[in-house]
mmCIF file of C-alpha atoms in Angstrom:
data_model
loop_
_atom_site.group_PDB
_atom_site.id
_atom_site.type_symbol
_atom_site.label_atom_id
_atom_site.label_comp_id
_atom_site.label_asym_id
_atom_site.label_seq_id
_atom_site.Cartn_x
_atom_site.Cartn_y
_atom_site.Cartn_z
ATOM 1 C CA MET A 1 -28.926 21.670 67.555
ATOM 2 C CA GLN A 2 -28.792 22.166 64.198
ATOM 3 C CA ALA A 3 -33.003 20.860 63.121
ATOM 4 C CA ILE A 4 -34.093 20.182 59.715
ATOM 5 C CA ARG A 5 -37.403 21.965 59.330
ATOM 6 C CA LEU A 6 -40.037 19.356 58.295
ATOM 7 C CA ALA A 7 -41.858 20.247 55.063
ATOM 8 C CA THR A 8 -45.708 19.842 55.610
ATOM 9 C CA THR A 9 -45.964 20.360 59.934
ATOM 10 C CA GLY A 10 -43.157 22.663 60.136
ATOM 11 C CA GLN A 11 -41.709 20.942 62.562
ATOM 12 C CA MET A 12 -37.890 21.151 63.586
ATOM 13 C CA MET A 13 -35.953 17.854 63.477
ATOM 14 C CA PRO A 14 -32.658 17.725 65.497
ATOM 15 C CA LEU A 15 -29.758 17.164 63.118
ATOM 16 C CA VAL A 16 -27.894 14.657 65.868
ATOM 17 C CA GLY A 17 -29.859 12.222 68.190
ATOM 18 C CA LEU A 18 -29.468 9.402 70.111
ATOM 19 C CA GLY A 19 -30.370 6.221 68.500
ATOM 20 C CA LEU A 20 -31.663 3.189 70.776
ATOM 21 C CA TRP A 21 -31.310 -0.372 69.184
ATOM 22 C CA GLN A 22 -29.156 -2.320 70.933
ATOM 23 C CA MET A 23 -29.330 -0.228 74.097
ATOM 24 C CA PRO A 24 -28.818 -2.447 76.917
ATOM 25 C CA ASN A 25 -31.883 -2.242 79.615
ATOM 26 C CA ASN A 26 -30.262 -1.939 82.246
ATOM 27 C CA VAL A 27 -28.311 1.254 81.333
ATOM 28 C CA ALA A 28 -31.104 2.918 78.465
ATOM 29 C CA LYS A 29 -32.369 5.320 81.274
ATOM 30 C CA ASP A 30 -29.178 6.786 82.479
ATOM 31 C CA MET A 31 -28.046 7.200 78.743
ATOM 32 C CA VAL A 32 -31.607 9.522 78.148
ATOM 33 C CA VAL A 33 -31.029 11.317 80.931
ATOM 34 C CA GLU A 34 -27.227 12.015 80.144
ATOM 35 C CA ALA A 35 -27.875 12.550 76.653
ATOM 36 C CA PHE A 36 -30.329 15.334 77.565
ATOM 37 C CA LYS A 37 -27.932 17.163 79.638
ATOM 38 C CA SER A 38 -24.982 16.576 76.625
ATOM 39 C CA GLY A 39 -27.479 18.566 74.780
ATOM 40 C CA TYR A 40 -29.073 15.986 72.614
ATOM 41 C CA ARG A 41 -33.166 16.797 72.138
ATOM 42 C CA LEU A 42 -33.357 13.309 70.070
ATOM 43 C CA LEU A 43 -34.322 9.977 70.623
ATOM 44 C CA ASP A 44 -34.639 7.553 68.246
ATOM 45 C CA SER A 45 -36.683 4.400 69.328
ATOM 46 C CA ALA A 46 -38.926 1.789 68.414
ATOM 47 C CA GLY A 47 -41.097 -0.656 69.491
ATOM 48 C CA ASP A 48 -39.078 -3.742 68.620
ATOM 49 C CA TYR A 49 -36.033 -2.390 69.968
ATOM 50 C CA GLY A 50 -37.515 -3.642 73.711
ATOM 51 C CA ASN A 51 -36.316 -0.760 75.594
ATOM 52 C CA GLU A 52 -39.321 1.800 75.388
ATOM 53 C CA LYS A 53 -40.064 1.270 79.044
ATOM 54 C CA GLU A 54 -36.729 2.323 80.288
ATOM 55 C CA THR A 55 -36.309 5.284 77.064
ATOM 56 C CA GLY A 56 -39.512 6.513 78.843
ATOM 57 C CA GLU A 57 -37.916 6.793 82.635
ATOM 58 C CA GLY A 58 -35.400 8.313 80.843
ATOM 59 C CA ILE A 59 -37.422 10.497 79.575
ATOM 60 C CA GLN A 60 -39.812 11.694 82.568
ATOM 61 C CA SER A 61 -36.450 11.923 84.742
ATOM 62 C CA ALA A 62 -35.225 14.060 82.221
ATOM 63 C CA ILE A 63 -38.376 16.200 82.530
ATOM 64 C CA ASP A 64 -38.775 16.369 86.514
ATOM 65 C CA LEU A 65 -35.053 16.938 86.973
ATOM 66 C CA GLY A 66 -36.078 19.918 84.699
ATOM 67 C CA ILE A 67 -33.526 19.209 81.985
ATOM 68 C CA VAL A 68 -35.762 19.264 79.482
ATOM 69 C CA LYS A 69 -39.525 19.868 78.882
ATOM 70 C CA ARG A 70 -41.576 17.597 76.496
ATOM 71 C CA GLU A 71 -41.940 20.169 73.784
ATOM 72 C CA ASP A 72 -38.412 20.660 73.801
ATOM 73 C CA ILE A 73 -37.772 16.806 72.614
ATOM 74 C CA PHE A 74 -38.579 15.323 69.060
ATOM 75 C CA VAL A 75 -39.205 11.789 69.710
ATOM 76 C CA THR A 76 -39.513 8.826 67.171
ATOM 77 C CA SER A 77 -40.602 5.360 67.023
ATOM 78 C CA LYS A 78 -41.827 2.418 64.483
ATOM 79 C CA LEU A 79 -44.095 0.313 63.787
ATOM 80 C CA TRP A 80 -43.244 -2.752 63.702
ATOM 81 C CA ASN A 81 -43.856 -5.832 61.030
ATOM 82 C CA THR A 82 -46.658 -7.542 62.933
ATOM 83 C CA CYS A 83 -48.612 -4.891 62.888
ATOM 84 C CA HIS A 84 -49.432 -3.754 59.020
ATOM 85 C CA ALA A 85 -53.438 -4.349 59.109
ATOM 86 C CA ARG A 86 -55.199 -1.492 59.984
ATOM 87 C CA GLN A 87 -56.708 -3.280 63.268
ATOM 88 C CA HIS A 88 -52.766 -2.982 64.708
ATOM 89 C CA VAL A 89 -51.368 0.327 64.181
ATOM 90 C CA ARG A 90 -53.251 2.190 66.699
ATOM 91 C CA PRO A 91 -52.759 -0.635 69.384
ATOM 92 C CA ALA A 92 -49.371 -0.886 68.116
ATOM 93 C CA VAL A 93 -48.688 3.536 68.807
ATOM 94 C CA GLU A 94 -50.502 2.950 72.075
ATOM 95 C CA ARG A 95 -48.628 -0.022 73.370
ATOM 96 C CA THR A 96 -45.284 2.491 72.293
ATOM 97 C CA LEU A 97 -46.767 5.724 73.982
ATOM 98 C CA SER A 98 -47.584 3.909 76.932
ATOM 99 C CA ASP A 99 -44.522 2.457 77.205
ATOM 100 C CA LEU A 100 -42.852 5.325 76.754
ATOM 101 C CA GLY A 101 -45.218 7.360 78.613
ATOM 102 C CA LEU A 102 -45.714 10.197 76.606
ATOM 103 C CA THR A 103 -49.102 11.179 74.978
ATOM 104 C CA TYR A 104 -47.934 11.652 71.109
ATOM 105 C CA LEU A 105 -45.200 11.336 69.081
ATOM 106 C CA ASP A 106 -43.051 13.496 67.275
ATOM 107 C CA LEU A 107 -42.590 10.963 64.401
ATOM 108 C CA TYR A 108 -44.139 7.479 63.894
ATOM 109 C CA LEU A 109 -42.237 5.717 60.715
ATOM 110 C CA ILE A 110 -43.147 2.061 59.164
ATOM 111 C CA HIS A 111 -40.014 0.375 60.074
ATOM 112 C CA PHE A 112 -39.617 -2.162 57.152
ATOM 113 C CA PRO A 113 -41.901 -2.305 54.276
ATOM 114 C CA VAL A 114 -42.394 -6.153 55.531
ATOM 115 C CA SER A 115 -45.462 -7.521 56.668
ATOM 116 C CA LEU A 116 -45.586 -10.562 59.063
ATOM 117 C CA LYS A 117 -48.178 -12.633 61.628
ATOM 118 C CA TYR A 118 -49.690 -10.916 63.687
ATOM 119 C CA VAL A 119 -48.215 -11.844 67.158
ATOM 120 C CA PRO A 120 -50.984 -10.848 70.275
ATOM 121 C CA PHE A 121 -49.292 -8.708 72.794
ATOM 122 C CA GLU A 122 -49.996 -10.511 75.725
ATOM 123 C CA GLU A 123 -47.979 -13.570 73.527
ATOM 124 C CA ARG A 124 -44.624 -11.717 73.187
ATOM 125 C CA TYR A 125 -43.530 -8.402 72.862
ATOM 126 C CA PRO A 126 -41.797 -7.269 71.042
ATOM 127 C CA ALA A 127 -42.659 -9.872 68.153
ATOM 128 C CA GLY A 128 -39.069 -10.168 66.440
ATOM 129 C CA TRP A 129 -38.900 -11.486 63.052
ATOM 130 C CA PHE A 130 -40.049 -14.925 63.834
ATOM 131 C CA TYR A 131 -43.590 -16.070 64.505
ATOM 132 C CA ASP A 132 -42.408 -19.161 66.088
ATOM 133 C CA PRO A 133 -38.711 -18.803 67.714
ATOM 134 C CA LYS A 134 -38.216 -22.037 68.627
ATOM 135 C CA GLN A 135 -38.469 -22.888 64.658
ATOM 136 C CA GLN A 136 -36.932 -19.501 63.452
ATOM 137 C CA GLU A 137 -39.831 -19.053 61.394
ATOM 138 C CA ILE A 138 -40.680 -15.806 59.094
ATOM 139 C CA ILE A 139 -44.577 -16.200 58.450
ATOM 140 C CA GLN A 140 -45.571 -13.539 55.990
ATOM 141 C CA GLU A 141 -49.351 -12.221 56.330
ATOM 142 C CA PRO A 142 -49.397 -9.711 53.399
ATOM 143 C CA VAL A 143 -51.140 -6.400 53.705
ATOM 144 C CA PRO A 144 -51.382 -3.815 51.033
ATOM 145 C CA MET A 145 -48.950 -0.861 52.062
ATOM 146 C CA ARG A 146 -52.086 1.511 51.188
ATOM 147 C CA GLU A 147 -53.861 -0.375 54.483
ATOM 148 C CA THR A 148 -51.157 0.634 56.496
ATOM 149 C CA TRP A 149 -50.033 4.261 55.317
ATOM 150 C CA GLN A 150 -53.933 5.053 55.877
ATOM 151 C CA ALA A 151 -53.978 3.403 59.310
ATOM 152 C CA MET A 152 -50.598 6.145 60.206
ATOM 153 C CA GLU A 153 -52.428 8.516 58.588
ATOM 154 C CA GLU A 154 -55.518 7.829 61.230
ATOM 155 C CA LEU A 155 -52.965 8.277 64.235
ATOM 156 C CA VAL A 156 -52.298 11.911 62.939
ATOM 157 C CA ASP A 157 -56.083 12.943 62.731
ATOM 158 C CA ALA A 158 -56.351 11.220 66.755
ATOM 159 C CA GLY A 159 -53.443 13.449 67.701
ATOM 160 C CA LEU A 160 -50.894 10.381 68.767
ATOM 161 C CA VAL A 161 -48.389 11.694 66.475
ATOM 162 C CA LYS A 162 -47.345 14.363 64.444
ATOM 163 C CA SER A 163 -45.763 13.423 61.735
ATOM 164 C CA ILE A 164 -45.384 10.034 59.925
ATOM 165 C CA GLY A 165 -42.762 8.844 57.507
ATOM 166 C CA VAL A 166 -41.161 5.538 56.323
ATOM 167 C CA SER A 167 -37.773 3.277 56.624
ATOM 168 C CA ASN A 168 -35.489 0.739 54.776
ATOM 169 C CA ILE A 169 -37.929 1.625 51.970
ATOM 170 C CA PRO A 170 -37.517 1.415 48.224
ATOM 171 C CA LYS A 171 -37.680 4.657 45.975
ATOM 172 C CA ARG A 172 -40.831 2.553 43.766
ATOM 173 C CA LEU A 173 -42.707 1.976 47.321
ATOM 174 C CA ILE A 174 -42.025 5.828 48.625
ATOM 175 C CA ASN A 175 -43.522 6.641 44.511
ATOM 176 C CA GLU A 176 -46.837 4.616 45.260
ATOM 177 C CA ILE A 177 -47.505 5.821 48.645
ATOM 178 C CA LEU A 178 -46.998 9.351 47.396
ATOM 179 C CA THR A 179 -49.605 8.142 44.853
ATOM 180 C CA TYR A 180 -52.409 7.860 47.528
ATOM 181 C CA ALA A 181 -51.067 9.474 50.259
ATOM 182 C CA ARG A 182 -53.557 11.810 51.991
ATOM 183 C CA ILE A 183 -50.869 12.748 54.840
ATOM 184 C CA ARG A 184 -47.260 12.622 52.813
ATOM 185 C CA PRO A 185 -44.416 10.989 54.847
ATOM 186 C CA GLU A 186 -42.311 13.552 56.177
ATOM 187 C CA VAL A 187 -39.255 11.465 56.319
ATOM 188 C CA LEU A 188 -37.322 8.959 55.817
ATOM 189 C CA GLN A 189 -34.754 6.813 57.598
ATOM 190 C CA ILE A 190 -32.534 4.773 55.764
ATOM 191 C CA GLU A 191 -28.466 2.812 56.332
ATOM 192 C CA HIS A 192 -26.694 5.377 55.173
ATOM 193 C CA HIS A 193 -22.751 5.272 55.680
ATOM 194 C CA PRO A 194 -19.667 5.667 53.099
ATOM 195 C CA TYR A 195 -19.769 2.645 51.792
ATOM 196 C CA LEU A 196 -23.346 2.659 51.253
ATOM 197 C CA THR A 197 -24.713 6.334 49.629
ATOM 198 C CA GLN A 198 -27.653 5.339 48.168
ATOM 199 C CA GLU A 199 -27.682 8.971 46.311
ATOM 200 C CA ASP A 200 -30.126 8.098 44.090
ATOM 201 C CA LEU A 201 -32.814 7.287 46.790
ATOM 202 C CA VAL A 202 -31.492 10.756 48.768
ATOM 203 C CA THR A 203 -31.666 12.501 45.764
ATOM 204 C CA TYR A 204 -34.837 11.037 45.135
ATOM 205 C CA ALA A 205 -36.238 11.855 48.663
ATOM 206 C CA LYS A 206 -34.826 15.360 48.895
ATOM 207 C CA GLY A 207 -36.980 16.201 45.627
ATOM 208 C CA GLU A 208 -39.981 14.966 47.093
ATOM 209 C CA ASN A 209 -39.411 17.591 50.603
ATOM 210 C CA MET A 210 -39.011 14.473 52.772
ATOM 211 C CA ALA A 211 -36.198 15.004 55.110
ATOM 212 C CA ILE A 212 -33.768 11.953 55.936
ATOM 213 C CA THR A 213 -31.930 10.417 58.755
ATOM 214 C CA GLY A 214 -29.273 8.102 58.604
ATOM 215 C CA TYR A 215 -28.777 5.226 60.495
ATOM 216 C CA SER A 216 -25.563 3.102 61.232
ATOM 217 C CA THR A 217 -23.117 6.240 59.826
ATOM 218 C CA PHE A 218 -20.154 4.232 61.046
ATOM 219 C CA GLY A 219 -20.641 1.379 58.723
ATOM 220 C CA GLY A 220 -20.836 -2.316 59.739
ATOM 221 C CA ASN A 221 -19.768 -2.349 63.197
ATOM 222 C CA SER A 222 -22.971 -2.529 64.971
ATOM 223 C CA TYR A 223 -24.019 -5.816 62.975
ATOM 224 C CA VAL A 224 -20.615 -7.612 63.185
ATOM 225 C CA GLU A 225 -22.761 -10.345 65.193
ATOM 226 C CA LEU A 226 -25.665 -10.899 63.201
ATOM 227 C CA SER A 227 -24.089 -10.620 59.799
ATOM 228 C CA GLU A 228 -21.118 -12.506 58.164
ATOM 229 C CA ARG A 229 -20.891 -9.314 55.600
ATOM 230 C CA ALA A 230 -20.143 -7.717 58.787
ATOM 231 C CA ARG A 231 -17.889 -9.330 60.261
ATOM 232 C CA ASN A 232 -15.767 -9.522 56.845
ATOM 233 C CA SER A 233 -16.153 -5.620 55.662
ATOM 234 C CA PRO A 234 -13.220 -3.260 56.429
ATOM 235 C CA ASN A 235 -13.390 -1.156 59.326
ATOM 236 C CA LEU A 236 -15.067 1.974 58.038
ATOM 237 C CA LEU A 237 -13.669 3.746 61.416
ATOM 238 C CA THR A 238 -10.127 2.657 60.510
ATOM 239 C CA ASN A 239 -10.824 3.491 56.365
ATOM 240 C CA ASP A 240 -7.206 5.286 55.152
ATOM 241 C CA LEU A 241 -9.163 7.879 54.040
ATOM 242 C CA ILE A 242 -11.542 8.391 57.117
ATOM 243 C CA THR A 243 -8.089 8.742 59.603
ATOM 244 C CA GLU A 244 -6.544 11.194 57.425
ATOM 245 C CA LEU A 245 -9.308 13.325 57.929
ATOM 246 C CA ALA A 246 -9.650 12.916 61.487
ATOM 247 C CA GLY A 247 -6.286 13.805 61.507
ATOM 248 C CA LYS A 248 -6.450 16.973 59.542
ATOM 249 C CA TYR A 249 -9.792 18.256 61.240
ATOM 250 C CA LYS A 250 -8.726 16.982 64.946
ATOM 251 C CA LYS A 251 -11.577 15.098 65.012
ATOM 252 C CA SER A 252 -12.575 11.826 65.558
ATOM 253 C CA ALA A 253 -13.436 9.561 62.863
ATOM 254 C CA GLY A 254 -16.685 9.036 64.530
ATOM 255 C CA GLN A 255 -17.161 13.008 63.754
ATOM 256 C CA ILE A 256 -15.815 12.713 60.612
ATOM 257 C CA LEU A 257 -18.291 10.271 59.252
ATOM 258 C CA LEU A 258 -21.496 11.966 60.795
ATOM 259 C CA LYS A 259 -20.384 15.425 59.945
ATOM 260 C CA TRP A 260 -20.033 14.374 56.081
ATOM 261 C CA SER A 261 -23.463 13.599 56.902
ATOM 262 C CA VAL A 262 -24.932 16.497 58.982
ATOM 263 C CA GLN A 263 -23.147 18.937 56.719
ATOM 264 C CA ARG A 264 -25.178 17.502 53.448
ATOM 265 C CA GLY A 265 -28.341 17.731 55.205
ATOM 266 C CA ILE A 266 -29.429 14.356 56.617
ATOM 267 C CA ALA A 267 -29.935 13.441 60.061
ATOM 268 C CA VAL A 268 -28.214 10.903 62.279
ATOM 269 C CA VAL A 269 -28.777 8.453 65.746
ATOM 270 C CA PRO A 270 -25.532 7.095 66.322
ATOM 271 C CA LYS A 271 -26.388 5.027 68.969
ATOM 272 C CA THR A 272 -23.818 4.628 72.338
ATOM 273 C CA SER A 273 -23.695 3.270 76.124
ATOM 274 C CA LYS A 274 -20.525 4.748 77.054
ATOM 275 C CA GLY A 275 -20.972 8.945 78.454
ATOM 276 C CA GLU A 276 -17.919 10.141 76.334
ATOM 277 C CA ARG A 277 -18.713 8.332 73.318
ATOM 278 C CA LEU A 278 -22.486 10.733 73.412
ATOM 279 C CA LYS A 279 -20.437 13.909 74.218
ATOM 280 C CA GLU A 280 -17.848 13.070 71.014
ATOM 281 C CA ASN A 281 -20.981 12.575 68.989
ATOM 282 C CA ILE A 282 -22.597 15.779 69.295
ATOM 283 C CA ASN A 283 -19.649 17.950 68.995
ATOM 284 C CA ILE A 284 -19.266 18.140 65.393
ATOM 285 C CA PHE A 285 -20.763 21.692 64.853
ATOM 286 C CA ASP A 286 -17.588 23.612 65.265
ATOM 287 C CA PHE A 287 -15.605 22.212 61.778
ATOM 288 C CA GLU A 288 -17.236 22.168 58.238
ATOM 289 C CA LEU A 289 -15.445 19.398 55.748
ATOM 290 C CA SER A 290 -14.251 20.750 52.638
ATOM 291 C CA GLU A 291 -16.802 20.048 49.201
ATOM 292 C CA ASP A 292 -13.575 17.909 48.281
ATOM 293 C CA ASP A 293 -13.028 15.979 51.257
ATOM 294 C CA ILE A 294 -16.994 15.389 51.490
ATOM 295 C CA ARG A 295 -16.975 13.777 47.434
ATOM 296 C CA ARG A 296 -13.403 11.974 48.734
ATOM 297 C CA ILE A 297 -15.229 10.552 51.672
ATOM 298 C CA SER A 298 -18.557 9.370 49.120
ATOM 299 C CA SER A 299 -16.170 8.182 46.778
ATOM 300 C CA LEU A 300 -15.927 4.709 49.182
ATOM 301 C CA ASN A 301 -19.465 4.027 48.075
ATOM 302 C CA ARG A 302 -19.617 0.477 46.967
ATOM 303 C CA ASN A 303 -23.253 -0.198 47.687
ATOM 304 C CA LEU A 304 -22.595 -2.532 50.752
ATOM 305 C CA ARG A 305 -25.615 -3.006 52.817
ATOM 306 C CA PHE A 306 -25.061 -4.529 56.122
ATOM 307 C CA ASN A 307 -28.886 -4.651 57.249
ATOM 308 C CA GLU A 308 -30.078 -6.557 54.552
ATOM 309 C CA ILE A 309 -33.593 -7.616 54.186
ATOM 310 C CA GLU A 310 -33.223 -11.377 53.313
ATOM 311 C CA ASN A 311 -35.941 -14.311 52.585
ATOM 312 C CA VAL A 312 -38.566 -11.504 53.073
ATOM 313 C CA THR A 313 -41.422 -10.210 50.216
ATOM 314 C CA VAL A 314 -41.456 -6.179 49.752
ATOM 315 C CA TYR A 315 -45.280 -5.349 49.971
ATOM 316 C CA ALA A 316 -46.384 -2.479 47.761
#
């Protein structure tokens, strides 16, 4: 498996991982084991996904079966919006570690640059976006990004996480974090596909020696039930150019999209609950796209974002 070397820690982050968003709880354990059997070594998780216990069971099962060792795999999780205050950051990662059955994370990201009112774990976990799900009401509770970042740094000091980073965050906030960070963000995770290439942000992050992970590489398919924008947008997997290139390279449309990302040094974390798709998604290292075809794919950009943060304030 090809990997990206993280600038400060020197950790090797695999270029292809298994994304666990929307992974059904009843299949998560088996899919994690199957992923490791298929050659995956990166898992992209989050407390908000609600399946970290099952993910952890899969990790332990794979270790017990001798498929992997803990030191062979790279596990990412994310800090949810309700836990941005300093006193809530460590309990959040400790809950994740407990659910996953791990003693440390390889990478911990701030999931969104949005701070919501705290919801005690015993009241509801994961908390979700709404303070009161019955009212579907979002209540923000401002926490300066600096406070959250310093609490993230303390997790590294405590040995609970090896690297820290950010997700879904604009350039201006990365720039601000860099002005006070004692431990720099190693990774930026963003929505990234040919309809949303975010070239300026990608160039900036790479210039700051941040590794980049792109999610939703296949476009809006995962958001059809969540977003009218996704329902009304053209399907990237059936785009004429992508279909043409799939025929040219004798690969699937999904493999073309994944290759477009990783060949440009951007890691991917496609999600699937199908064993055959698991193998397909990782089988992208036996061909190269031409530079012209990479440019053609990138030209599909229309700044079309599916994971839109609406009606909330992004804090600095």
